[in-house]
One Martini backbone bead per residue (centre of mass of N, CA, C, O) as a GRO file, in nm:
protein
  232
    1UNK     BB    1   0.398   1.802  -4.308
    2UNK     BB    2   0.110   1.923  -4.269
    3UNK     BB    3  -0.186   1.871  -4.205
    4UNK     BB    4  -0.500   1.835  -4.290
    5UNK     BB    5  -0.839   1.963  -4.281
    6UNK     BB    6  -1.180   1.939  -4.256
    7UNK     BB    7  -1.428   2.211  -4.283
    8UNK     BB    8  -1.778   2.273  -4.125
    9UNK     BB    9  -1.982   2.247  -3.839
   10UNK     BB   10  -2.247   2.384  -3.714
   11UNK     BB   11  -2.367   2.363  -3.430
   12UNK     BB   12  -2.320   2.564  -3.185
   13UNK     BB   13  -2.416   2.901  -3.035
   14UNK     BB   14  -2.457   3.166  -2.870
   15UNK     BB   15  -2.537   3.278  -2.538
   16UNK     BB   16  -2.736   3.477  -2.325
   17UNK     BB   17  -2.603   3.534  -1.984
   18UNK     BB   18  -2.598   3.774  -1.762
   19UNK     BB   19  -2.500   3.973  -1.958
   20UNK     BB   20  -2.340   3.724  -2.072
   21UNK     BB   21  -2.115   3.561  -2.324
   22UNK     BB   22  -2.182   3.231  -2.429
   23UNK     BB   23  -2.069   2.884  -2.389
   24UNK     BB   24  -2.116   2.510  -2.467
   25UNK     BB   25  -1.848   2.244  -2.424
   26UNK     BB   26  -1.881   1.953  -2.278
   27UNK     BB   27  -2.013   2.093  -2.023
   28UNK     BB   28  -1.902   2.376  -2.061
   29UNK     BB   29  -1.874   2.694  -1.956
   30UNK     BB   30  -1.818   2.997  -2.126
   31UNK     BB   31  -1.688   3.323  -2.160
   32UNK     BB   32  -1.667   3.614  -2.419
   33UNK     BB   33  -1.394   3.746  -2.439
   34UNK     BB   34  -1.303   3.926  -2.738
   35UNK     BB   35  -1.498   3.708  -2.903
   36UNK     BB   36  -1.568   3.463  -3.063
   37UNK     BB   37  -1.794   3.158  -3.105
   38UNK     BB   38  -1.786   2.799  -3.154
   39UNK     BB   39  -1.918   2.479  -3.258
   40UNK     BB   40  -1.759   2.248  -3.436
   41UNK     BB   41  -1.644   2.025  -3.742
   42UNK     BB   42  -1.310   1.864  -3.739
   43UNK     BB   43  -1.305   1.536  -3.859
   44UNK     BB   44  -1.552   1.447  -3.667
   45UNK     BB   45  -1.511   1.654  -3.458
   46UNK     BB   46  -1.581   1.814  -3.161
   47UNK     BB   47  -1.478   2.184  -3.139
   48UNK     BB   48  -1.346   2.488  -3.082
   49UNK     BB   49  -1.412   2.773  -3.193
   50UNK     BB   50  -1.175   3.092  -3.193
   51UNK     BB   51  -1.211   3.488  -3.249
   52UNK     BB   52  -1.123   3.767  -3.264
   53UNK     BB   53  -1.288   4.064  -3.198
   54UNK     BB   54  -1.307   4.364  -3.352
   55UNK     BB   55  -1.542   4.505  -3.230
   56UNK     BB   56  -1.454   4.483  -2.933
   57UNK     BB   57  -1.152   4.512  -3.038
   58UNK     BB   58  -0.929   4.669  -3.150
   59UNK     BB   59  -0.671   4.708  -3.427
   60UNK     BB   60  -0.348   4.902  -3.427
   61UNK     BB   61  -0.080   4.885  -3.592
   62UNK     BB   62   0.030   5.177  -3.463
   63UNK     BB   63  -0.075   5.026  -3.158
   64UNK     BB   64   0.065   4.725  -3.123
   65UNK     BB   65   0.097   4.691  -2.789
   66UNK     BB   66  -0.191   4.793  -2.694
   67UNK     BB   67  -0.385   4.554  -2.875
   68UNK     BB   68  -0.226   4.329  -2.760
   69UNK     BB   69  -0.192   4.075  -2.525
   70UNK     BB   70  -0.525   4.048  -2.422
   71UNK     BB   71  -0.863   3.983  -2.340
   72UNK     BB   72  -0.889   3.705  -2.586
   73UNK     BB   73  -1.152   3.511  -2.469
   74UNK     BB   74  -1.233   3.180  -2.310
   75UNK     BB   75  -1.375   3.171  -1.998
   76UNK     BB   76  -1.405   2.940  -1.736
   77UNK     BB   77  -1.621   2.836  -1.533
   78UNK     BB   78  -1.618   2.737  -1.212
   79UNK     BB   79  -1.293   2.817  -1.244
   80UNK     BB   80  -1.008   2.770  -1.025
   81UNK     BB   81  -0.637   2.824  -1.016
   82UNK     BB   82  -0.312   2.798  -0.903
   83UNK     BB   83  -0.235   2.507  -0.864
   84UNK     BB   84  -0.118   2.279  -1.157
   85UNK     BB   85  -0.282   2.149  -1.469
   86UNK     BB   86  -0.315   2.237  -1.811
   87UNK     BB   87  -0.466   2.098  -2.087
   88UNK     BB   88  -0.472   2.083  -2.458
   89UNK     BB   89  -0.563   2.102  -2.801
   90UNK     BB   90  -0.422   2.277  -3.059
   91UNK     BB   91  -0.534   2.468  -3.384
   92UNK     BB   92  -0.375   2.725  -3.626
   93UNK     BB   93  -0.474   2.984  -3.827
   94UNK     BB   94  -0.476   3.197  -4.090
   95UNK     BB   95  -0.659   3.398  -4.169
   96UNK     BB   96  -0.862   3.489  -4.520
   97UNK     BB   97  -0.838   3.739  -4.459
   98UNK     BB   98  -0.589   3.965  -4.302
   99UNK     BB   99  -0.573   4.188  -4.023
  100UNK     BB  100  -0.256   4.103  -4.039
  101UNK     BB  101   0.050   4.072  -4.189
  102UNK     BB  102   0.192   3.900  -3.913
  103UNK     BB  103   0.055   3.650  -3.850
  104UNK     BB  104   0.112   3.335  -3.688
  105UNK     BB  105  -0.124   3.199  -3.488
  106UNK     BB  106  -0.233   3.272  -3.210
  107UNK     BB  107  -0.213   3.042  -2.937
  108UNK     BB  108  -0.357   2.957  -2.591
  109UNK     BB  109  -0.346   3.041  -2.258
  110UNK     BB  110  -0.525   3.158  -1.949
  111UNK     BB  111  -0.417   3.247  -1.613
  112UNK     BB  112  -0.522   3.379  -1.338
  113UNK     BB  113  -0.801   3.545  -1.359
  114UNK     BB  114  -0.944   3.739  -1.252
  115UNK     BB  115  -1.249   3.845  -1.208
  116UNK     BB  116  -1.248   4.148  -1.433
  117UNK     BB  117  -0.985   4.081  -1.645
  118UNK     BB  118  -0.732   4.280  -1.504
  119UNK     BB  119  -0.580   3.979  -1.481
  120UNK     BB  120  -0.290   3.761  -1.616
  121UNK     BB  121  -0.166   3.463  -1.735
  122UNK     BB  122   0.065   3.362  -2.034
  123UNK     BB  123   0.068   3.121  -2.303
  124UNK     BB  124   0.176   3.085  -2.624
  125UNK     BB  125   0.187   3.069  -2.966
  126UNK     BB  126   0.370   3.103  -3.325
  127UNK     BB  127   0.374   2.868  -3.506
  128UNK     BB  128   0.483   3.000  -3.802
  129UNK     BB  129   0.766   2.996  -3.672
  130UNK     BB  130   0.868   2.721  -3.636
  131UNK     BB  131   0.881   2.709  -3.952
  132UNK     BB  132   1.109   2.911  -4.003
  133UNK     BB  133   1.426   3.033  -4.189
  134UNK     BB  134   1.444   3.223  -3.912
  135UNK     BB  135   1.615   3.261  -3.621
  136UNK     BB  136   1.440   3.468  -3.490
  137UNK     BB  137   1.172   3.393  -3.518
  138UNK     BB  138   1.177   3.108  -3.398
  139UNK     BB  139   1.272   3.268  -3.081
  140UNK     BB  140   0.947   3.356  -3.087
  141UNK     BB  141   0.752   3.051  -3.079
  142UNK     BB  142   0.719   3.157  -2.731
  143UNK     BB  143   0.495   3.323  -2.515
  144UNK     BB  144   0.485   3.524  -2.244
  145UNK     BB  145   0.272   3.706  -2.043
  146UNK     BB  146   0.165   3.962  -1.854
  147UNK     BB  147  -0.121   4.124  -1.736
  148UNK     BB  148  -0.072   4.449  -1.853
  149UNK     BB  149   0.243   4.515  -1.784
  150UNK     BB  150   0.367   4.214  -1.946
  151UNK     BB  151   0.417   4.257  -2.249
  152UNK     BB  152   0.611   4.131  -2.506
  153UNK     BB  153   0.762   4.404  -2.536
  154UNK     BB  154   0.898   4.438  -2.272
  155UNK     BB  155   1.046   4.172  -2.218
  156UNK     BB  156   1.206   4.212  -2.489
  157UNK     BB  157   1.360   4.502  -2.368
  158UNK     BB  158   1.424   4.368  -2.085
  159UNK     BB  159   1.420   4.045  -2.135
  160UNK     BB  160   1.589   3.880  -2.393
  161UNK     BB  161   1.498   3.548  -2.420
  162UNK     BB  162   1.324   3.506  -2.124
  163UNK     BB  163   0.998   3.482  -2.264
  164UNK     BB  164   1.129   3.278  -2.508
  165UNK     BB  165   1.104   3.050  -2.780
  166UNK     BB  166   1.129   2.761  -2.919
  167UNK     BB  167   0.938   2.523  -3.164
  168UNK     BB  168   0.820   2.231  -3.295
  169UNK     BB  169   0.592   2.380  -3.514
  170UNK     BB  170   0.241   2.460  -3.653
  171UNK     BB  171   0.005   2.481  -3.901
  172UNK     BB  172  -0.203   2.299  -3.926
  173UNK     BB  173  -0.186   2.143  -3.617
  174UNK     BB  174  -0.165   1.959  -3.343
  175UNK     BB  175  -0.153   2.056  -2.990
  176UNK     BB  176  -0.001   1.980  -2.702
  177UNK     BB  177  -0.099   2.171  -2.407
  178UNK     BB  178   0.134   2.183  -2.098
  179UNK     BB  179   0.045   2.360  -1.820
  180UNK     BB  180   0.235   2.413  -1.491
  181UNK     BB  181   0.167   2.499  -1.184
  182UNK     BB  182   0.430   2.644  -0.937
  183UNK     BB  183   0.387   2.892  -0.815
  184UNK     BB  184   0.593   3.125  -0.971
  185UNK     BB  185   0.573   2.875  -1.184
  186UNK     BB  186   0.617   2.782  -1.519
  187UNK     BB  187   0.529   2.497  -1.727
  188UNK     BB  188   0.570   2.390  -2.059
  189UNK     BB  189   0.441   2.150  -2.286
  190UNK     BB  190   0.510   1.967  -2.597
  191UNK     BB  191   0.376   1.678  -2.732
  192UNK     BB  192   0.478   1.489  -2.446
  193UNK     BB  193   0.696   1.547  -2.337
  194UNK     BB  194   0.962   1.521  -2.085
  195UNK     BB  195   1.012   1.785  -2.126
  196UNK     BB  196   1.048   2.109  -2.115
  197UNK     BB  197   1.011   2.418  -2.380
  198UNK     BB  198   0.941   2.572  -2.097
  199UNK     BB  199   1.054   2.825  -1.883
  200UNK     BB  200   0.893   3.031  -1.599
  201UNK     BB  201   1.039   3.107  -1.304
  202UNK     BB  202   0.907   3.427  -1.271
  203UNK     BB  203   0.602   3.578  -1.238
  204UNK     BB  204   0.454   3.875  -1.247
  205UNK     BB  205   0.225   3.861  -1.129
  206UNK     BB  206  -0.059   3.919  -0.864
  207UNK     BB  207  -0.177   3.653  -0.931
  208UNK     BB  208  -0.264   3.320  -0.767
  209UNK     BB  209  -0.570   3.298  -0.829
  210UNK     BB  210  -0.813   3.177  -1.088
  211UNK     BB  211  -0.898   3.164  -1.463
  212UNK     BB  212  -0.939   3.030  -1.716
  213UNK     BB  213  -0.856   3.022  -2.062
  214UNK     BB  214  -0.886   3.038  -2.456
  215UNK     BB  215  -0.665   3.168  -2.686
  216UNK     BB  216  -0.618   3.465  -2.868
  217UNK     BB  217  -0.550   3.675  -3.201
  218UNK     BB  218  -0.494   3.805  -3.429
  219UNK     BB  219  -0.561   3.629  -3.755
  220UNK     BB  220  -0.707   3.415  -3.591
  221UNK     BB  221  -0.783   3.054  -3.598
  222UNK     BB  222  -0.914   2.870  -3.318
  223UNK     BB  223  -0.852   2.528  -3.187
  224UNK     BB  224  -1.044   2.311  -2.942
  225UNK     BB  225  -0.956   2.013  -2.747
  226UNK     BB  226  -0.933   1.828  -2.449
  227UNK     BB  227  -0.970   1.949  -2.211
  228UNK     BB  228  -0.782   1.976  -1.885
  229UNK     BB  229  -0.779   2.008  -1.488
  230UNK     BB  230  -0.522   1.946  -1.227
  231UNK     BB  231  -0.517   1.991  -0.912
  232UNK     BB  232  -0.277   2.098  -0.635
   0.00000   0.00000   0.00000
């Protein structure tokens, strides 16, 4: 069964620096983009909330190819990473009420960020999937996606399969979210494996150093503790 968390109290709010909307969290700076964030208490423990911004960037279920699979994330200051290991713990609900009856709980992280948000590669987890009773489901719930050009739909319709697995993961529990970048190859671990629970062969994008962030999507509160980047 899912663990509970009782949840929340405010500690620190967003600051505006340089015309750009941040937050620090661990002594470390993040620039907001298209997501609110604060820091909050979850059972005691001080860790990132961040929710996706309707208002910065609207979502159109009638357009949700064009909507979704976006920059919207906390992306982390004065570091850039091309190859090494980024680790993270991650814990994700579905809103109440949720602006999109599909949310799955989307949460994941965001790596080789351009310098202008105009590209980037990322793996995301889509939680609710995890524990589906729906075997096509199941194989939804990691996804791999390149920014601008190679989101969730166009891989699952040019590569269906190769971008996307299982795992055994769920909503309202901590994951353990470990992926490692060498040249143009990812492998994600998830919750200490000894072995990858995903590998991208290679990576679609043409950036291949830049900066990390924290990503979230729809209907989503994502919860983020333990941020760790070990360059190679």
């Amino acid at each position: 069964m899912p663990k509970t968390f009782s949840l929340i109290v405010i500690l620190t709010c967003c600051t505006i620096a340089t015309g750009a909307q941040t937050i620090t969290w661990k002594k470390q700076e993040f620039v907001l983009k298209n997501v609110t964030a604060s820091v909050v208490k979850l059972n005691g423990e001080e860790v990132l909330k961040v929710e996706r911004d309707l208002k910065a960037l609207p979502f159109d279920i009638n357009n949700m190819a064009a909507t979704v699979d976006e920059p919207t994330y906390v992306k982390l200051q004065h570091v850039e990473l091309e190859n090494g290991i980024i680790e993270v713990k991650l814990l994700s609900r579905i809103q109440d009420p949720s602006p999109f009856e599909g949310a799955r709980g989307f949460i994941g992280l965001a790596f080789r960020i351009s310098e202008n948000d105009t590209a980037y590669e990322s793996i995301y987890v889509r939680p609710k999937n995890g524990q589906s009773e729906d075997q096509l489901a199941r194989n939804h719930t990691v996804q791999y996606y390149s920014y601008p050009h190679y989101k969730f739909d166009r891989l699952r319709r040019e590569a269906a399969g190769v971008y996307e697995t299982y795992a055994d993961i769920g909503l309202n529990e901590w994951i353990t979210f470990r992926v490692e970048l060498a040249g143009d190859t990812a492998k994600l671990y998830i919750n200490d494996q000894k072995h990858p629970a995903f590998i991208v062969n290679k990576m679609k994008g043409d950036v291949t150093k830049g900066a990390i962030a924290l990503w979230v999507d729809i209907g989503t509160t994502g919860y983020f503790k333990d941020l760790t980047i070990t360059k190679k």
